[in-house]
Coordinates of C-alpha atoms in Angstrom, one line a residue:
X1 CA -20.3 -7.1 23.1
X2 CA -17.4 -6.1 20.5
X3 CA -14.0 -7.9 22.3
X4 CA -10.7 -6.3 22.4
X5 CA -8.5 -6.9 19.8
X6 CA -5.6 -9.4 20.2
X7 CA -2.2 -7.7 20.3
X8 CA 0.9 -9.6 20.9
X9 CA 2.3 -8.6 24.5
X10 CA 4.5 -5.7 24.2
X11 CA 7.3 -7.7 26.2
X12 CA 7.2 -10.1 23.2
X13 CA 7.5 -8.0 20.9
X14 CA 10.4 -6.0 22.8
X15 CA 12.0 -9.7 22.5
X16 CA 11.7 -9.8 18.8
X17 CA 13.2 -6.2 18.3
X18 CA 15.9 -6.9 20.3
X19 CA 17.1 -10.5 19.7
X20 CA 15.8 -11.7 16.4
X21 CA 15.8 -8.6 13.7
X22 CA 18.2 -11.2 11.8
X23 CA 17.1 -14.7 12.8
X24 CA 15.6 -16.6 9.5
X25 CA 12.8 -18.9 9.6
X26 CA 13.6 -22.3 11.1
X27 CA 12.2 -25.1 9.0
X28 CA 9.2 -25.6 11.5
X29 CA 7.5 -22.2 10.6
X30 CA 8.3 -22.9 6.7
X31 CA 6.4 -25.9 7.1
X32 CA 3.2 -23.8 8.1
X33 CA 3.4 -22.1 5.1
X34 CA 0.2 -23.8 3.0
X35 CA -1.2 -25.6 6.1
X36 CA -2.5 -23.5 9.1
X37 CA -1.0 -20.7 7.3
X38 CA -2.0 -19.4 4.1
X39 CA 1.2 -19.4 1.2
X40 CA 2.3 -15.6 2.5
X41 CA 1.6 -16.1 5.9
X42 CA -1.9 -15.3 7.1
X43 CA -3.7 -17.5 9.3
X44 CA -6.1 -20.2 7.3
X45 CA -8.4 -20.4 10.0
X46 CA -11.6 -17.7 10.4
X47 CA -11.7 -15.7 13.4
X48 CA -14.3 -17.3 16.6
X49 CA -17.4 -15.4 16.0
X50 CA -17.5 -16.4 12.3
X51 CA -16.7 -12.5 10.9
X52 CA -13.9 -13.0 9.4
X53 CA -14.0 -17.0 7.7
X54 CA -11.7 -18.9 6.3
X55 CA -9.1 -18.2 3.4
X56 CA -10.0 -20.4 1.0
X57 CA -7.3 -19.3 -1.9
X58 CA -8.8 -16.0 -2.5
X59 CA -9.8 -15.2 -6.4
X60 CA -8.2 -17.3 -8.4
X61 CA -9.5 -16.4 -12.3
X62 CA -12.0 -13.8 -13.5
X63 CA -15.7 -13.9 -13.3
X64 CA -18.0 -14.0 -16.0
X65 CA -17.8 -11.2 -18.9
X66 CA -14.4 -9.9 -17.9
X67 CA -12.2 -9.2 -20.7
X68 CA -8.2 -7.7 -20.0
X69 CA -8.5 -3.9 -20.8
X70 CA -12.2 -3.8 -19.0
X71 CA -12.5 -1.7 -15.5
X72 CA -12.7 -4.9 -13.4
X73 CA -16.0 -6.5 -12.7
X74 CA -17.3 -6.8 -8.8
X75 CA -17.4 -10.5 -8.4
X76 CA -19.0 -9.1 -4.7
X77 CA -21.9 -6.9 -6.3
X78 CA -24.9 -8.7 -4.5
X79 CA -23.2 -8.3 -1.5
X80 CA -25.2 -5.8 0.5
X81 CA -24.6 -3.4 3.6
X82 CA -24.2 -5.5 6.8
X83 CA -24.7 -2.3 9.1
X84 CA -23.5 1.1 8.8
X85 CA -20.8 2.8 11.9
X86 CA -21.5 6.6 11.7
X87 CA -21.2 9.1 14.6
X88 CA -24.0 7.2 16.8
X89 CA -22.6 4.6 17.3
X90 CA -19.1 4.7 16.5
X91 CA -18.4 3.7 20.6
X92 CA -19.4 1.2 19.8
X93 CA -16.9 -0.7 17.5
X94 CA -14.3 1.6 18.7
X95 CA -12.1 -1.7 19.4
X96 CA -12.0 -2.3 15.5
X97 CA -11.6 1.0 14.4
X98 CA -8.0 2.8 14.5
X99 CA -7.5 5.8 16.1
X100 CA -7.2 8.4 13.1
X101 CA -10.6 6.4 11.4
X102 CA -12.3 7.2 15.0
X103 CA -10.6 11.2 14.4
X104 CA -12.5 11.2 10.9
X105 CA -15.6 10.4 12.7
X106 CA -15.0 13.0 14.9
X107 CA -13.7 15.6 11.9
X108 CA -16.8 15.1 9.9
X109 CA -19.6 13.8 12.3
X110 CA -22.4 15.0 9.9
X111 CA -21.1 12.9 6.7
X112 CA -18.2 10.6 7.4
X113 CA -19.8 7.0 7.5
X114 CA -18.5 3.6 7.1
X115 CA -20.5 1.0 5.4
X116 CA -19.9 -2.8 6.6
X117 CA -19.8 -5.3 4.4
X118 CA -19.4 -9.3 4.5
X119 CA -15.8 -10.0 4.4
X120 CA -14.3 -11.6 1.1
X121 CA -11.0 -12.7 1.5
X122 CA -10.4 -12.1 -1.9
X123 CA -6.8 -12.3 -1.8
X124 CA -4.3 -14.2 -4.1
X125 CA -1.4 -14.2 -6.0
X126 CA 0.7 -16.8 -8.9
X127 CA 1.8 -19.9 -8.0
X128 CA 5.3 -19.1 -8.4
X129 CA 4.9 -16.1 -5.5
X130 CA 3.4 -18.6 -3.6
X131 CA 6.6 -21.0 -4.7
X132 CA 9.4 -18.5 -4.4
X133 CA 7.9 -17.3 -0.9
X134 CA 8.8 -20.6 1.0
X135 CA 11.5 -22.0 -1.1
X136 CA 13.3 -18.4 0.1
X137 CA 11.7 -17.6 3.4
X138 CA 14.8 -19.9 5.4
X139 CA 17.4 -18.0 3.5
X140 CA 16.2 -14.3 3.4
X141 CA 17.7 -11.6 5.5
X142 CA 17.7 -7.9 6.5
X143 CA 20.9 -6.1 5.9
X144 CA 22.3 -2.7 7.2
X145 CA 19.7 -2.5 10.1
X146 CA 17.1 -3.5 8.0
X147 CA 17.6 -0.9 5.5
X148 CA 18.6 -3.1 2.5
X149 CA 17.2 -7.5 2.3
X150 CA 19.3 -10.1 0.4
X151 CA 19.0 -14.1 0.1
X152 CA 15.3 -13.7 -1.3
X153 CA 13.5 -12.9 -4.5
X154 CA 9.9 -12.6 -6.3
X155 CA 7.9 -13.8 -3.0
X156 CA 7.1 -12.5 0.5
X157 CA 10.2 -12.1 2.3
X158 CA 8.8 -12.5 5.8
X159 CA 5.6 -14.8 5.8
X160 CA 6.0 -14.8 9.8
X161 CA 7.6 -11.7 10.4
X162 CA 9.3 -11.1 13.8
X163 CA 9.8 -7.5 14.1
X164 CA 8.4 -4.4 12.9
X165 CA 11.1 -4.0 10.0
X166 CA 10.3 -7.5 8.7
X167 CA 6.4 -6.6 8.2
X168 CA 7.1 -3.3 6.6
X169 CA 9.3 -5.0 4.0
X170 CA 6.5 -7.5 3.1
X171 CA 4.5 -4.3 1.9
X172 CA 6.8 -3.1 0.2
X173 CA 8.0 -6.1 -1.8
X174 CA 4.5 -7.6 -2.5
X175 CA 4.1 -8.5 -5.8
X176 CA 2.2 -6.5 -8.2
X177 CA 3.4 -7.8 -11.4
X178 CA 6.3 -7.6 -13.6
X179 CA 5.5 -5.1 -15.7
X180 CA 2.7 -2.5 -15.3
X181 CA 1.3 0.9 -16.9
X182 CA -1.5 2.6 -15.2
X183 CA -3.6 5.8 -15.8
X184 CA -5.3 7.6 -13.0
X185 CA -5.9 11.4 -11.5
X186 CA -5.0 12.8 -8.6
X187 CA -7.1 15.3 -7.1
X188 CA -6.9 17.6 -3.6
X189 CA -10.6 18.9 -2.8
X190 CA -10.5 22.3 -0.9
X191 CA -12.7 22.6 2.2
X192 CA -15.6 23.5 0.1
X193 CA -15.2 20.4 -2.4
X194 CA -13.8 22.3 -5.3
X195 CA -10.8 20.7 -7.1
X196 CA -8.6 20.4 -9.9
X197 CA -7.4 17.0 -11.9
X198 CA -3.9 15.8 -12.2
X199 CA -3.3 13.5 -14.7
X200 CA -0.6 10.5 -14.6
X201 CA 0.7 7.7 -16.9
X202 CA 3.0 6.1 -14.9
X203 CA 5.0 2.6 -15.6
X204 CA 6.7 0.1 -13.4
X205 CA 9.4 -2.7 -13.9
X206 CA 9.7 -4.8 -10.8
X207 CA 13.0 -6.4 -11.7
X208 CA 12.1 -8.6 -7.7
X209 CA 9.1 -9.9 -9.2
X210 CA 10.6 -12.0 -12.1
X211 CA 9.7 -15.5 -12.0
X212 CA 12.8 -16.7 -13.1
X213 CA 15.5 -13.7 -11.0
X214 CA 17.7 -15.1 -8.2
X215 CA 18.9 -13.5 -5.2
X216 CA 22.1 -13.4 -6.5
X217 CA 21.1 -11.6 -9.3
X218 CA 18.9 -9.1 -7.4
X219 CA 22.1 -8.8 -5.2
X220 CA 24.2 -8.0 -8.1
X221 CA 22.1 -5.5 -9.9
X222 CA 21.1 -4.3 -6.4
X223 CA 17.2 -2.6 -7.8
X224 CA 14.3 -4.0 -6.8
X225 CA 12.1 -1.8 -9.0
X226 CA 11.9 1.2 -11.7
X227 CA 9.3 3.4 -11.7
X228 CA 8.7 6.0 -14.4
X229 CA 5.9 9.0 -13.8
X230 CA 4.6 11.4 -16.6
X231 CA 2.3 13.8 -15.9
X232 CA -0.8 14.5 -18.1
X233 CA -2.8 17.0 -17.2
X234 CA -2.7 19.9 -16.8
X235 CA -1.5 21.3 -19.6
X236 CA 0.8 23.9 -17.1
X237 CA 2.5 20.5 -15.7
X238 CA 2.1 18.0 -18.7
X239 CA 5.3 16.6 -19.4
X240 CA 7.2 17.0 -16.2
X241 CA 8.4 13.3 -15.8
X242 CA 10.4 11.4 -12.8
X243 CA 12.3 8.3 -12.6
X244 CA 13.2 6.1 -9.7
X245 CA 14.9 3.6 -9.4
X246 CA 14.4 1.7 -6.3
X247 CA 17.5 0.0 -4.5
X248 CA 18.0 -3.8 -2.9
X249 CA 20.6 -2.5 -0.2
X250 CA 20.2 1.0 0.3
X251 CA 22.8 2.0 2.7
X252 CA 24.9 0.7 -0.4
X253 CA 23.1 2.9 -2.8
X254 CA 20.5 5.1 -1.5
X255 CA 17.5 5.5 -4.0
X256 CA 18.0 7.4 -7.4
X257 CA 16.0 9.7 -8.9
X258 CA 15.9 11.8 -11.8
X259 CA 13.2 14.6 -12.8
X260 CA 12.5 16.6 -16.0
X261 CA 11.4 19.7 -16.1
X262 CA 9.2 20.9 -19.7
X263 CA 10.2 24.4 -18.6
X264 CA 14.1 24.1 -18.8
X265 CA 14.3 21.1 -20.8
X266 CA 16.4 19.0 -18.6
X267 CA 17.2 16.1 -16.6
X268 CA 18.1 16.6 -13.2
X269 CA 19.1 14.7 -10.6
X270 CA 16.9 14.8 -7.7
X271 CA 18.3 12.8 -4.3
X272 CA 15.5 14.5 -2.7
X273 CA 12.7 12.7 -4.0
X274 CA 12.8 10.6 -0.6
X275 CA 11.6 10.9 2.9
X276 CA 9.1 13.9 3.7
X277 CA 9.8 15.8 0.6
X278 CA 6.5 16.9 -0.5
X279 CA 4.7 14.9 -3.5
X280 CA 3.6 15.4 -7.1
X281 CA 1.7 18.2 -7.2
X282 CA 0.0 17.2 -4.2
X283 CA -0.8 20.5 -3.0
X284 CA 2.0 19.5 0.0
X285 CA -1.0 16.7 1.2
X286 CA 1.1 14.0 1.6
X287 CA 5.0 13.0 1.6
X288 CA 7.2 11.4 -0.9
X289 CA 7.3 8.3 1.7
X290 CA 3.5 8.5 1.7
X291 CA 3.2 6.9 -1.8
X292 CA 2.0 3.7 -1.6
X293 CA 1.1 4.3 2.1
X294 CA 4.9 3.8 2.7
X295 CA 7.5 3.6 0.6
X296 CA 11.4 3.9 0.4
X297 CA 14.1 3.8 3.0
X298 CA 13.0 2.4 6.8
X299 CA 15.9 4.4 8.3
X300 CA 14.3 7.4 9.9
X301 CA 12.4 5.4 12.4
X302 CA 12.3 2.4 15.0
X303 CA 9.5 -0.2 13.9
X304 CA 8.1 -2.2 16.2
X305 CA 5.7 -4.9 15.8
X306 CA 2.8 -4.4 18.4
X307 CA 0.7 -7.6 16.9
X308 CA -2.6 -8.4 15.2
X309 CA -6.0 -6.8 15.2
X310 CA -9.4 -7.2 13.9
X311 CA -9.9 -4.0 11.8
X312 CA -12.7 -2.5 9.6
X313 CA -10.5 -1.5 6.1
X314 CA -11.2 -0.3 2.7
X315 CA -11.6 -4.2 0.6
X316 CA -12.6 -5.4 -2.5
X317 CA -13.2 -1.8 -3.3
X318 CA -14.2 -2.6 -7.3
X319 CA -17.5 -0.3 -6.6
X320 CA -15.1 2.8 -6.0
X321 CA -13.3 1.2 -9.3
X322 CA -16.5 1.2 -11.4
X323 CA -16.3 3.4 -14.8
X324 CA -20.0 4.3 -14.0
X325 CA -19.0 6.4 -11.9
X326 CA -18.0 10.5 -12.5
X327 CA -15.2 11.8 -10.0
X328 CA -18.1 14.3 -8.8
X329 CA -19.6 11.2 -7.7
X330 CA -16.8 10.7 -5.6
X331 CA -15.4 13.4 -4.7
X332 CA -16.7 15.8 -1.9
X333 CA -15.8 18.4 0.7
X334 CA -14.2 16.6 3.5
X335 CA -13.4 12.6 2.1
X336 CA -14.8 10.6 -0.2
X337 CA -18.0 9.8 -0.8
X338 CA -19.1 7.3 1.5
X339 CA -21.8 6.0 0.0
X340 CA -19.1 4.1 -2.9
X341 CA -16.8 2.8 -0.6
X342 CA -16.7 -0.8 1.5
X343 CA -14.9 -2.2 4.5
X344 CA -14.8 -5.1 5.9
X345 CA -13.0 -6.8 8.8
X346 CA -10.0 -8.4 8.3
X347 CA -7.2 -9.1 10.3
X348 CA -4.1 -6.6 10.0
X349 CA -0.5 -6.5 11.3
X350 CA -0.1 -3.3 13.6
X351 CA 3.4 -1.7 13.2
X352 CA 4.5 1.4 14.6
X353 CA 7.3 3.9 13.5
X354 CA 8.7 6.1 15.7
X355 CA 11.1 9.2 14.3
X356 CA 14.7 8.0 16.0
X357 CA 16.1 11.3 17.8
X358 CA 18.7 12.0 15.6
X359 CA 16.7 12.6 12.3
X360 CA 14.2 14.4 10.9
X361 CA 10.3 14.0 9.1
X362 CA 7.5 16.0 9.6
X363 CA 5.7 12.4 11.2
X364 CA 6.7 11.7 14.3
X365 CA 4.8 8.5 14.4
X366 CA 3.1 6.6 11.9
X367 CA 1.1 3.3 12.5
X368 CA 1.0 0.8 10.2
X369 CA -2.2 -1.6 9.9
X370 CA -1.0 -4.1 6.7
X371 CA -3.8 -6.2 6.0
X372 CA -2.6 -10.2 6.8
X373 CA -4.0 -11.8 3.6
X374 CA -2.3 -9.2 0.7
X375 CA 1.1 -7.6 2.8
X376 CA -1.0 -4.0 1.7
X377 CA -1.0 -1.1 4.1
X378 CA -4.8 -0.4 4.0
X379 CA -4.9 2.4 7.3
X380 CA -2.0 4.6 8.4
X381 CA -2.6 6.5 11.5
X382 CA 0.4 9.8 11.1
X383 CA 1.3 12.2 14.3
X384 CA 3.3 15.2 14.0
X385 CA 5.9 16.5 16.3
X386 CA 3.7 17.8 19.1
X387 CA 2.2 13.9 18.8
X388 CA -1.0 15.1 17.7
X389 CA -3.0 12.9 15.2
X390 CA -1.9 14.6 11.7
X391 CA -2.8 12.4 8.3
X392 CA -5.4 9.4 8.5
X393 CA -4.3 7.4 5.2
X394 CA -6.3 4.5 3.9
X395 CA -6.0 2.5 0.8
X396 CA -8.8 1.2 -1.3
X397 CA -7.6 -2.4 -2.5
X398 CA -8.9 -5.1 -4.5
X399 CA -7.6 -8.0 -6.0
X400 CA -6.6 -7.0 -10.1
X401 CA -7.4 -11.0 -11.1
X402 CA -6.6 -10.5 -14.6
X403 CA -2.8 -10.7 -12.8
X404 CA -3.9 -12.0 -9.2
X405 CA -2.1 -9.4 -7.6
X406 CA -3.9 -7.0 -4.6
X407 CA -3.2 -3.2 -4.9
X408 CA -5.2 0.0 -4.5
X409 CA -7.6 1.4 -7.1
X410 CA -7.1 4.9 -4.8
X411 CA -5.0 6.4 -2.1
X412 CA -6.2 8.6 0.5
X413 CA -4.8 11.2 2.8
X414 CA -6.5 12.9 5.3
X415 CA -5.2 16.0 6.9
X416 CA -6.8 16.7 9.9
X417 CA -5.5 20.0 10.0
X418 CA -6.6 21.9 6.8
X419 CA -9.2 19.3 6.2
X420 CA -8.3 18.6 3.2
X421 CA -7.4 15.1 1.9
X422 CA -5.4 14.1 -1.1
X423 CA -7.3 11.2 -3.5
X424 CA -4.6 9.5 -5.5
X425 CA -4.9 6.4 -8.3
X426 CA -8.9 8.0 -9.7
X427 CA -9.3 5.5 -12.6
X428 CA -12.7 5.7 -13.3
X429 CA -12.6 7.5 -16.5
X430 CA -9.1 6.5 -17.7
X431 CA -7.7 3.5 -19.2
X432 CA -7.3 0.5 -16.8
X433 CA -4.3 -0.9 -15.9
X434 CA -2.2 -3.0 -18.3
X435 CA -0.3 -5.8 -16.9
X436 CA 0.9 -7.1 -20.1
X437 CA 3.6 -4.9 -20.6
X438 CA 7.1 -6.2 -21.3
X439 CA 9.2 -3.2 -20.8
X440 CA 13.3 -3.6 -20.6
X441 CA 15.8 -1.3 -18.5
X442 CA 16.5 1.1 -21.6
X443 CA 13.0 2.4 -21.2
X444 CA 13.7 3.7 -17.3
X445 CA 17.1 5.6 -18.3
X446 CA 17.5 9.3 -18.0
X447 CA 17.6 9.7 -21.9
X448 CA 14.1 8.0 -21.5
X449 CA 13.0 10.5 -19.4
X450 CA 14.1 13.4 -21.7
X451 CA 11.8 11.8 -24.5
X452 CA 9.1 10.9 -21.9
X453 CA 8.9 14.7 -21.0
X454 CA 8.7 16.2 -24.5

């Protein structure tokens, strides 16, 4: 018999939300940090039935044959299919299944499946993440309602996060390098499976992830990131370009964005490029905050932190991430094909966002589910206004050990409504990420983006 999952008692986490949004680590819970919990946070210990073992430092070097520039290799590949949850017996492991994976069962009973695997916690980052993360988890420290951090830098902020706020800041200062170009397609099948490829070259300077920034600095310059966005393909939207820059404190200085359009030859300002303002030629499939599975300004909602569960996610997804494989093999009327993807069980962070009443999204409620080991958001459940279950969003992650960092090889948004979905980050066929880039703040400057765009 499957148990139910462990949630932290609502009452707790009322407690948290109320009294302790700002309260910093006390030198007790730092001391965890690298004993019963892993460096970020996660428990060491495997779960009581044995499902879900022991992290044991995650992947710590590349296997065999793998050279920098290479789609990665699966270190996983003789791993085979534990069982397989389709519509038969789906009631069955209801208790470690979110609600919107249970709606795509239920959407597409004739071909969605999910394929269970062993669970790898394959997780792992640099030492110096690892270092940074306690030497600044007594001092860090939400700011304007939690809509800006300070006192931290290049780690996780929140290893033993006390509120819903604190957890969604973890994903979205994870580390994933310093600097970073990466290739993919974005595609948005029709009902019948048809699509069209959009291509991307996008480039990111994570000024947080520095080994050698302080807070201070951070604090000063107030960016946490810049993130640059060319488009490729087609030919009717190559060169239309976007820059963001991404801000510490944003309450202080809400994000900035700029956009270039081929057509008029400029560089525009765009302070919409936040919130539910529809994405990249994303055929209106997902939301600007969508990127990333969330991304951006917290300020629209209430999080609360409901607890942990034991949940079947999208992991060490390097089969999806093979170059042997065509997008037709991939892509299909309805999701992805499920014969190429794996989950496993891991334990995730449930937060949920709900819209406060005087603002305004299109989501009324999202639910988080951030895998423990990585900080990732690998499910997002999404409700619209009549609290209907809208988007189903799940990330495919793996661990990019050529930089030790855990990120998603491809982003996908269900819409329950049109049935369509939205697959973002397809790499097969493209060059694979480069994580050796050294790129400087003159390259992420609106004169940047006019040449970018030509």
């Amino acid at each position: 018999m499957i148990k139910k999952p462990t949630l932290i008692a609502l009452a707790v986490c009322g407690l948290f939300a109320t009294n302790a949004v700002f309260a910093k680590m006390t030198s007790e819970e730092v001391a965890r940090l690298g004993n019963d919990l892993t460096p970020v946070g996660a428990e060491k210990a495997g779960n009581a039935d044995g499902s879900i073992p022991a992290w044991t430092g995650g992947i710590t070097k590349a296997p065999a044959g793998y050279t920098p520039g290479m789609h990665h290799i699966d270190p996983f590949a003789d791993d085979k299919v534990l069982f397989t949850i389709d519509k038969s017996n789906v009631a069955q492991y209801k208790d470690h299944l979110s609600p919107g994976q249970v709606a795509l069962f239920e959407a597409y009973p004739d071909t969605f499946k999910m394929n269970i695997y062993t669970t790898r916690r394959s997780a792992s980052n640099p030492q110096f993440v690892y270092d940074a993360t306690k030497k600044y988890a007594p001092t860090a420290e939400l700011v304007e309602g939690g809509n800006g951090i300070k006192n931290t830098a290049i780690g996780i902020p929140f290893p033993i996060p006390k509120d819903g706020l604190e957890a969604i800041w973890n994903h979205l200062l994870r580390y994933r390098g310093l600097s970073i170009e990466r290739f993919g397609g974005q595609a948005a099948p029709t009902a019948s499976g048809s699509y069209n490829m959009v291509g991307f070259d996008e480039q990111l300077l994570v000024k947080y992830s520095d080994p050698a920034v302080t807070p201070a600095e951070l604090q000063e310059s107030n960016i946490l990131f810049k993130f640059k966005q060319k488009v490729t393909q087609p030919a009717r939207l190559a060169g239309t370009a976007l820059l963001v820059h991404e801000t510490m404190d944003q309450i202080l200085t809400p994000r900035q964005a700029w956009t270039y359009n081929t057509g008029q030859r400029r560089v525009r300002r765009a302070p919409n490029v936040a919130y539910d303002a529809p994405g990249t030629a994303a055929d209106s499939l997902r939301t600007t905050d969508d990127f990333d599975m969330f991304n951006g300004s917290p300020n629209r909602y209430t999080w609360t932190l409901k607890g942990k569960q034991e949940l079947y996610i999208p992991y060490n997804s390097y089969k999806l991430h093979s170059d042997k494989l065509e997008y037709d093999d991939i892509l299909m009327a309805g999701h992805v094909n499920p014969e190429h993807v794996r989950y496993e069980k891991h334990r995730v962070w449930v937060v949920e966002a709900n819209l406060k009443e005087d603002t305004r999204h299109i989501y009324k409620k999202r639910v988080f589910y951030i895998d423990e080991d990585s900080w990732q958001v690998h499910v997002t459940d999404i409700y619209d206004n009549r609290d209907q279950m809208y988007r189903v969003g799940m990330a495919h992650g793996l661990n990019y050990y050529d930089a030790l960092t855990n990120w998603s090889t491809l982003d996908v948004y269900h819409d329950l409504n049109s049935r369509r979905y939205l697959a973002i980050g397809l790499d097969n066929q493209e060059k694979m990420y480069d994580f050796s880039k050294s790129f400087n703040d003159n390259e992420f400057t609106s004169n940047a983006l006019r040449r970018e765009g030509r």
